[in-house]
Short mmCIF file of C-alpha atoms in Angstrom, two decimals:
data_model
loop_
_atom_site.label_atom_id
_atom_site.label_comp_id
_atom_site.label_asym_id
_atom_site.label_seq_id
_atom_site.Cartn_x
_atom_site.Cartn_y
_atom_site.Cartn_z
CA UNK A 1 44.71 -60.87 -28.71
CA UNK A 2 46.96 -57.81 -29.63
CA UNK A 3 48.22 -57.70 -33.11
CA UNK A 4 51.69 -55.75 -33.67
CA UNK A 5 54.25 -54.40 -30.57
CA UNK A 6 55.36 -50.74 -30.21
CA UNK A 7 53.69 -48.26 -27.92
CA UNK A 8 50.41 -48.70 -28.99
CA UNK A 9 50.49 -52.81 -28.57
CA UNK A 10 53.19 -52.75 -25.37
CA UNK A 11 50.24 -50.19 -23.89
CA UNK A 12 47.57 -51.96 -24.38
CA UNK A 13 49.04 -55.19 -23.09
CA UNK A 14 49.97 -53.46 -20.00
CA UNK A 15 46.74 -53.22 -19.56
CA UNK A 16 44.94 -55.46 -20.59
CA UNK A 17 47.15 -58.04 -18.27
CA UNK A 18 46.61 -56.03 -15.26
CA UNK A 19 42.75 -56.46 -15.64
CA UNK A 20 43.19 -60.26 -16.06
CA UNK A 21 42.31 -60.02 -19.89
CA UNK A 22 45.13 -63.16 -20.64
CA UNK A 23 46.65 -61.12 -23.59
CA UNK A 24 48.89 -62.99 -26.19
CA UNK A 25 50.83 -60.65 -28.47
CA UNK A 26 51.90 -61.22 -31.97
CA UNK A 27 54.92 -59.06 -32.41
CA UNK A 28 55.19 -58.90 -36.29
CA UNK A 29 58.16 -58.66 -38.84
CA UNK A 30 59.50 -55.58 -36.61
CA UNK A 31 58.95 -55.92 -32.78
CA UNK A 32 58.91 -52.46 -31.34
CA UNK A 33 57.85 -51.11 -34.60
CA UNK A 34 59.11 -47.58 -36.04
CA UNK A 35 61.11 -46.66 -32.57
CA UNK A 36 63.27 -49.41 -32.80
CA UNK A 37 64.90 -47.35 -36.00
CA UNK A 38 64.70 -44.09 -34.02
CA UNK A 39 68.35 -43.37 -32.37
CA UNK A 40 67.20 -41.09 -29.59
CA UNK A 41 63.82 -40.27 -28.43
CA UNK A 42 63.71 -37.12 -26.04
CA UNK A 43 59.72 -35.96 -26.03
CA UNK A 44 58.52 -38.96 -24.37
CA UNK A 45 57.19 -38.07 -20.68
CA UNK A 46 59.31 -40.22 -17.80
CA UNK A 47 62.60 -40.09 -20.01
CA UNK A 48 64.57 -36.62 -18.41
CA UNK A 49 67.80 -37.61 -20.17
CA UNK A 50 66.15 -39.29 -23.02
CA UNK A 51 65.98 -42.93 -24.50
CA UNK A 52 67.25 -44.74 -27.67
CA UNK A 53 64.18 -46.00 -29.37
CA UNK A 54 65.16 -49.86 -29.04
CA UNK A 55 65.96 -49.71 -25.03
CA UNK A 56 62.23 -47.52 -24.66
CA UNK A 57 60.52 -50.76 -26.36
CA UNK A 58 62.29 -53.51 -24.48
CA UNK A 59 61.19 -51.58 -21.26
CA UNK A 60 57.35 -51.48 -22.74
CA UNK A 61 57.88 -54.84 -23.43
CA UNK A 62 58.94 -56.19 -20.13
CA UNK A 63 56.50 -54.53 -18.18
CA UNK A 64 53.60 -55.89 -20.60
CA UNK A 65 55.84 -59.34 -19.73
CA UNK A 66 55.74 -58.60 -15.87
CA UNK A 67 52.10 -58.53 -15.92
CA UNK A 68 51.65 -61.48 -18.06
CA UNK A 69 50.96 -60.49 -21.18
CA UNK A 70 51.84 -63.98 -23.78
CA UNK A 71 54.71 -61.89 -25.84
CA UNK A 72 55.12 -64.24 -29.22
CA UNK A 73 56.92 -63.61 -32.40
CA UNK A 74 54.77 -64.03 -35.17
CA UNK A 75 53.12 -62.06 -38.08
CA UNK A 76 49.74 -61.62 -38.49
CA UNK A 77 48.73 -62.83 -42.33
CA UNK A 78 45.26 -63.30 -42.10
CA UNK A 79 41.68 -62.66 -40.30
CA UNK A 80 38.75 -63.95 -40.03
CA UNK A 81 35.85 -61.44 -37.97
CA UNK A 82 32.70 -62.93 -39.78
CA UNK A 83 32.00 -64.63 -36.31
CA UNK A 84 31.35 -64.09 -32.82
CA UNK A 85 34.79 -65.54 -32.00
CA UNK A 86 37.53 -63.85 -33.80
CA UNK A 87 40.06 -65.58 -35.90
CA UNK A 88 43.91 -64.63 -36.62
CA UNK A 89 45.77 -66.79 -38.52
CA UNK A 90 49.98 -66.44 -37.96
CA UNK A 91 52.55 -67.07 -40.34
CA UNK A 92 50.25 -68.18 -42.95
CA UNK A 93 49.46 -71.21 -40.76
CA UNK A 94 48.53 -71.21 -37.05
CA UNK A 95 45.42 -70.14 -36.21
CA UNK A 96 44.57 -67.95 -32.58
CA UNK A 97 40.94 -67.57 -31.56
CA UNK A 98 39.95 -64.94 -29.41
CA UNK A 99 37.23 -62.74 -28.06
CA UNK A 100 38.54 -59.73 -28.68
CA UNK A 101 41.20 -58.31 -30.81
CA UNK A 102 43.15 -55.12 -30.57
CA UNK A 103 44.68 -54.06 -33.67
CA UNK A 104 48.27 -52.00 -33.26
CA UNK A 105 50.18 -52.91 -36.79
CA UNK A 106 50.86 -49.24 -37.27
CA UNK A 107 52.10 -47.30 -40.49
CA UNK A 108 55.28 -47.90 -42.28
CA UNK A 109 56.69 -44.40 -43.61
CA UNK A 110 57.02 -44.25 -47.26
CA UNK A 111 60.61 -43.71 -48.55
CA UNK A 112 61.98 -42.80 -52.21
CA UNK A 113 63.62 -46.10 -52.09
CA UNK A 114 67.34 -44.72 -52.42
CA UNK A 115 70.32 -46.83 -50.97
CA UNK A 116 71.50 -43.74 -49.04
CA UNK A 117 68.06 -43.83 -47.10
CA UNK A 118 69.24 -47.00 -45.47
CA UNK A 119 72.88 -46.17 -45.26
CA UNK A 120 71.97 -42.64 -43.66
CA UNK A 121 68.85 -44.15 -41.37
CA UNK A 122 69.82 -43.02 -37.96
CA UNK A 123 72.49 -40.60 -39.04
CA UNK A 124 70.62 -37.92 -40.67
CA UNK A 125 67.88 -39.57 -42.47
CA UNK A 126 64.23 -39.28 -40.56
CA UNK A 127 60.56 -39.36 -41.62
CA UNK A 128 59.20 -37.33 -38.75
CA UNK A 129 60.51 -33.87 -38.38
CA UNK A 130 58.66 -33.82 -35.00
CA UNK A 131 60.34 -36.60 -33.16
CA UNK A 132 63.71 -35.31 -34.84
CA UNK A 133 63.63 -32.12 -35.58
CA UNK A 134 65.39 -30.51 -32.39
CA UNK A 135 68.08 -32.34 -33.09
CA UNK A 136 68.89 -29.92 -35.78
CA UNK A 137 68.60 -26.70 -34.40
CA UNK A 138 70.87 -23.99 -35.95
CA UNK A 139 71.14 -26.21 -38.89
CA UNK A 140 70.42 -26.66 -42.53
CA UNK A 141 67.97 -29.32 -43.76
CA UNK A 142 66.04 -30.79 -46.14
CA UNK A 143 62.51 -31.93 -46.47
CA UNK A 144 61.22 -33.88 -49.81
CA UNK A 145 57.77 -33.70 -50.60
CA UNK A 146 54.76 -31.42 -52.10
CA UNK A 147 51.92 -32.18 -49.83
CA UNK A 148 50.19 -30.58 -46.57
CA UNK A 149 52.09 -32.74 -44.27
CA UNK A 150 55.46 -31.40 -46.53
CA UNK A 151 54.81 -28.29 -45.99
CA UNK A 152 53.94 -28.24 -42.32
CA UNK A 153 57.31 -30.35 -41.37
CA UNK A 154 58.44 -27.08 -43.32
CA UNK A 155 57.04 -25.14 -41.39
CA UNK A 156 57.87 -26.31 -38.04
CA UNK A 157 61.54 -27.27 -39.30
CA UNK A 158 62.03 -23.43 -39.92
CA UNK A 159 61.19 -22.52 -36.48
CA UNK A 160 64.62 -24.71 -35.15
CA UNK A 161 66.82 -24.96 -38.05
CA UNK A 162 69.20 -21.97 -39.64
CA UNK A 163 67.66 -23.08 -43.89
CA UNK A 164 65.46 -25.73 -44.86
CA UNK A 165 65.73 -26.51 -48.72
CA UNK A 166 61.70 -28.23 -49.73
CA UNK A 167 62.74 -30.52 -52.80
CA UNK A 168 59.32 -30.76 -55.13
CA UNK A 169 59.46 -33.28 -58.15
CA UNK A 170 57.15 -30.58 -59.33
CA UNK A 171 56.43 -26.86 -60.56
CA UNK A 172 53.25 -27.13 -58.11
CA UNK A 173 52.59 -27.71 -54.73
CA UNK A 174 49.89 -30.18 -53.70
CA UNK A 175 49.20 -28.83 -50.92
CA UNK A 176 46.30 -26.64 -49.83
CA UNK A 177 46.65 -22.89 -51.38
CA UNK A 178 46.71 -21.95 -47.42
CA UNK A 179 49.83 -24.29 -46.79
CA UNK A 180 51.23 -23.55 -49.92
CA UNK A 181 51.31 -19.84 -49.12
CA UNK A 182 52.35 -20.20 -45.84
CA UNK A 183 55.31 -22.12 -46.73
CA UNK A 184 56.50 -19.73 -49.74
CA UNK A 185 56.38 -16.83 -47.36
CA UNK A 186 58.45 -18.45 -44.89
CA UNK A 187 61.72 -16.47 -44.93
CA UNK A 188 64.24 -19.16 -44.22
CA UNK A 189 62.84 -22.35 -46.61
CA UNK A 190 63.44 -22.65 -49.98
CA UNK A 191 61.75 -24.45 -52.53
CA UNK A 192 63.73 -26.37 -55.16
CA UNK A 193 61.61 -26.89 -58.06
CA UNK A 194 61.35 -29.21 -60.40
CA UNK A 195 64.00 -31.55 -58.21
CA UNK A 196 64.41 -35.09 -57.53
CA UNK A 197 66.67 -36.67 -55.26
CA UNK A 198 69.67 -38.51 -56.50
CA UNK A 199 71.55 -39.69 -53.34
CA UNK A 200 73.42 -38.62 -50.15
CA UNK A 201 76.65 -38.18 -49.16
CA UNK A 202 78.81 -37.75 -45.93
CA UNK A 203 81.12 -39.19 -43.66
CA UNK A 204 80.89 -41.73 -40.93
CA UNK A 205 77.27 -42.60 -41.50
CA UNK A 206 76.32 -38.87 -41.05
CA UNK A 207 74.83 -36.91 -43.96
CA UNK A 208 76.35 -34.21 -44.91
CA UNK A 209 74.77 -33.24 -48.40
CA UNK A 210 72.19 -34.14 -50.88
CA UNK A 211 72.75 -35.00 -54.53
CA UNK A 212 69.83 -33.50 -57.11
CA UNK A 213 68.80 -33.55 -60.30
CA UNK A 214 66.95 -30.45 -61.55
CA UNK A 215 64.64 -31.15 -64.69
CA UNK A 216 65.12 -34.85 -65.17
CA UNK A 217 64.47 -35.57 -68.31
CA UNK A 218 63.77 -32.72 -69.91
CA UNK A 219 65.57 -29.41 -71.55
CA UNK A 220 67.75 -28.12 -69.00
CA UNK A 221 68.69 -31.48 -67.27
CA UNK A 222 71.33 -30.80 -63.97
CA UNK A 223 72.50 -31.57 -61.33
CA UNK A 224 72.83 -29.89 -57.88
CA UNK A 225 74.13 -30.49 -54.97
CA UNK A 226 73.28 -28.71 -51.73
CA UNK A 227 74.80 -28.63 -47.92
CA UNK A 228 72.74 -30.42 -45.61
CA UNK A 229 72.44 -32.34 -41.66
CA UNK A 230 69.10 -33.81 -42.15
CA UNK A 231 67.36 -35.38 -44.57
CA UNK A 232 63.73 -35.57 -43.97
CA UNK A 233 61.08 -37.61 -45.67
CA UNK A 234 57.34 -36.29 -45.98
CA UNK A 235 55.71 -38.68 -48.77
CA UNK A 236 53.49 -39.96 -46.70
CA UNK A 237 52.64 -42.80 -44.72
CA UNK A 238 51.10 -46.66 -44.96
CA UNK A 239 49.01 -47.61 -42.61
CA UNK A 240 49.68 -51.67 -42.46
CA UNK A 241 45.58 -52.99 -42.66
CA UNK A 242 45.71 -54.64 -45.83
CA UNK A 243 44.67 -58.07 -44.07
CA UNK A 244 41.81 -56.09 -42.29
CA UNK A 245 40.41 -54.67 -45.30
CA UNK A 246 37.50 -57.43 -45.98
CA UNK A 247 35.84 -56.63 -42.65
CA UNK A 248 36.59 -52.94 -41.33
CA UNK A 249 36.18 -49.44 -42.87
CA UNK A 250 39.25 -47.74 -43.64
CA UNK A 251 40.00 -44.01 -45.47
CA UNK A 252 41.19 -43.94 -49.17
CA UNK A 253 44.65 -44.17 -47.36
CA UNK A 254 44.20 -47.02 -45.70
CA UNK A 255 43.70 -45.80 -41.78
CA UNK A 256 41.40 -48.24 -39.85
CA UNK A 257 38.13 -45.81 -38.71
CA UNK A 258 36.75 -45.73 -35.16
CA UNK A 259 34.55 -44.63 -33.78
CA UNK A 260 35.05 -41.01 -32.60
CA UNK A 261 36.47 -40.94 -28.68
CA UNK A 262 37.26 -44.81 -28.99
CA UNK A 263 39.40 -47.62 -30.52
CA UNK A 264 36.18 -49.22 -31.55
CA UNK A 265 36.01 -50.53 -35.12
CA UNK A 266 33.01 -51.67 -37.09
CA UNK A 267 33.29 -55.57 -35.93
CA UNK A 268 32.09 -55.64 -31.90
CA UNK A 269 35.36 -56.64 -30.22
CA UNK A 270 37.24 -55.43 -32.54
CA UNK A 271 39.50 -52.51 -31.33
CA UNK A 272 42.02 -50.18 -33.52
CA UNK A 273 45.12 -48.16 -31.69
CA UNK A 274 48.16 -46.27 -32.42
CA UNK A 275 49.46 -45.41 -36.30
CA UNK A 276 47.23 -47.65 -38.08
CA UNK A 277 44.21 -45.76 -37.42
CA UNK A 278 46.02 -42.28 -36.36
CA UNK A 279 46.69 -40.17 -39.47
CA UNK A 280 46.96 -36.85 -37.63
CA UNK A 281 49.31 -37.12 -34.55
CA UNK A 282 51.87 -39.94 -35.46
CA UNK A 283 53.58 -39.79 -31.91
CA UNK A 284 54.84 -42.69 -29.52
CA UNK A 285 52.61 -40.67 -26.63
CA UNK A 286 49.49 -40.28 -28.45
CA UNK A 287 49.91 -44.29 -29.65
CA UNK A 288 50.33 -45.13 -26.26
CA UNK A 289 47.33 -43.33 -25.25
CA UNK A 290 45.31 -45.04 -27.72
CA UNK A 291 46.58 -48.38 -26.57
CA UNK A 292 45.09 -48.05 -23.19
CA UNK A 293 42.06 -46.63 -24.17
CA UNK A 294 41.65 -49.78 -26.52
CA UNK A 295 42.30 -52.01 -23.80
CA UNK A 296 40.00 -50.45 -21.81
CA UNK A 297 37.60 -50.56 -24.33
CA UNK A 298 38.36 -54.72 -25.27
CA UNK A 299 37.34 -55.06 -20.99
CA UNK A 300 34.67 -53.05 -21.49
CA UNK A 301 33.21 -55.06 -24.55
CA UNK A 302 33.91 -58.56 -22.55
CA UNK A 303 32.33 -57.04 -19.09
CA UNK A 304 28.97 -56.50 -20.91
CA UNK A 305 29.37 -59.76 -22.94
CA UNK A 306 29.43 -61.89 -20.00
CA UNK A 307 27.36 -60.17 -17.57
#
């Protein structure tokens, strides 16, 4: 059984089926996962002219379909891995029994929970400077956050776009002094202290600008508003193992933990892929990677079982 969809699940189905593994898929509340809100994706291998996110997932999901993977909608709500047989119930109500069961619910970026997020998503608005990033060469942007993984999008937004403004609720940066001083002695960022984010504005479901509020609260209270293309989010991530929690070993975070070189959990037959279990990386490549090497490890585990 495979538990979630995007490239991590779709990969792992693809193989699984061509080894004659029977998988059924749950989907979950978003098949495709995070791609499916990504307009254009352009660093996947096999893609020369690029790929919107949703028409990338409905090709991983056909070919998991072609070689007979069970493709079902469905969420995921509870487990059960006390046992040698594995148990999954769906919806809150039907239960699936299995052998083995590859886990690929990913992470769910965390957001400041503005209207303007959701208005922009698509046109400006991204939470992985990465995937997104090129698509703003020459221009200004914005990153929000005060962390390490703030301050490396940053970093690497720098090295394509003309400014990038780095809006910190705080006077301090969390991240690590060797971060933090890397990214203050990057020429073309600035940090905007003390700054929260109000909203966005622009035309045509592009942004266009940021609305702030320096000091909010206290002595000093305004607001500014700066010139921007992108909007980037770097708050961190949720890795979506709540359900799991009772039975495998996660990080304070939440990210499932394998075993180092595999997808294997804790719970024998129990197998971990893609963003849920990935805090580093984040990428639809590396996800897909760690799909097949969990379905490689779920015929491994059944091989040995039965032989």
């Amino acid at each position: 059984m495979i538990i979630g969809s995007g490239p991590a699940g779709y990969t792992a189905a693809i193989y699984a089926a061509r080894a004659n593994l029977s998988p059924v898929m749950y989907e979950g509340l978003q098949p495709g996962g995070q791609l499916t809100t990504t307009t254009e994706v352009e660093n996947y291998p096999g893609y020369p002219e690029g790929v919107t996110g949703p028409v990338m997932m409905e090709d991983l999901k056909k070919q998991a379909e072609r070689f007979g993977t069970d493709v079902r909608w469905g969420m995921a709500t509870k487990v059960d891995f006390s046992g040698d047989i594995h148990k999954v119930w769906i919806d809150g109500s039907k239960l699936i029994e299995a052998e083995t069961v590859i886990i690929a619910t990913g992470a769910t970026a965390k957001y400041l929970g503005l209207e303007d997020e959701k208005k922009y998503a698509g046109g400006g608005v991204s939470a992985c400077a990465t995937c997104d990033g090129f698509f703003y060469r020459g221009k200004d942007v914005a990153v929000v956050g005060g962390g390490d993984t703030a301050a490396e999008e940053a970093m690497y937004l720098a090295g394509l776009c003309n400014k990038v403004y780095l809006i910190v609720r705080r006077d301090v940066l969390r991240a690590s002094r060797v971060m933090a001083e890397r990214v203050k002695k990057t020429p073309n960022v600035e940090i905007l202290w003390k700054h929260q984010t109000k909203g966005l504005v622009g035309d045509n479901g592009v942004v266009e600008g940021a609305k702030l509020v320096k000091n909010l609260g206290e002595e000093g209270e305004e607001e500014v508003n700066i010139k921007i293309d992108g909007f980037f989010l770097a708050i961190g991530h949720k890795p979506n193992s709540d359900i799991f929690a009772d039975y495998l070993d996660t990080d304070e975070v939440g990210y499932i933990l394998t075993q180092p070189g595999t997808s294997k959990t804790k719970v024998p037959g129990v197998f971990a892929c893609g963003d849920v279990q990935d805090s580093q990386y984040r990428q639809a490549v590396t996800a897909a990677g760690s799909g097949c090497m969990a379905a490689i490890d779920a015929e491994r585990y059944l091989s040995e079982k039965h032989s």
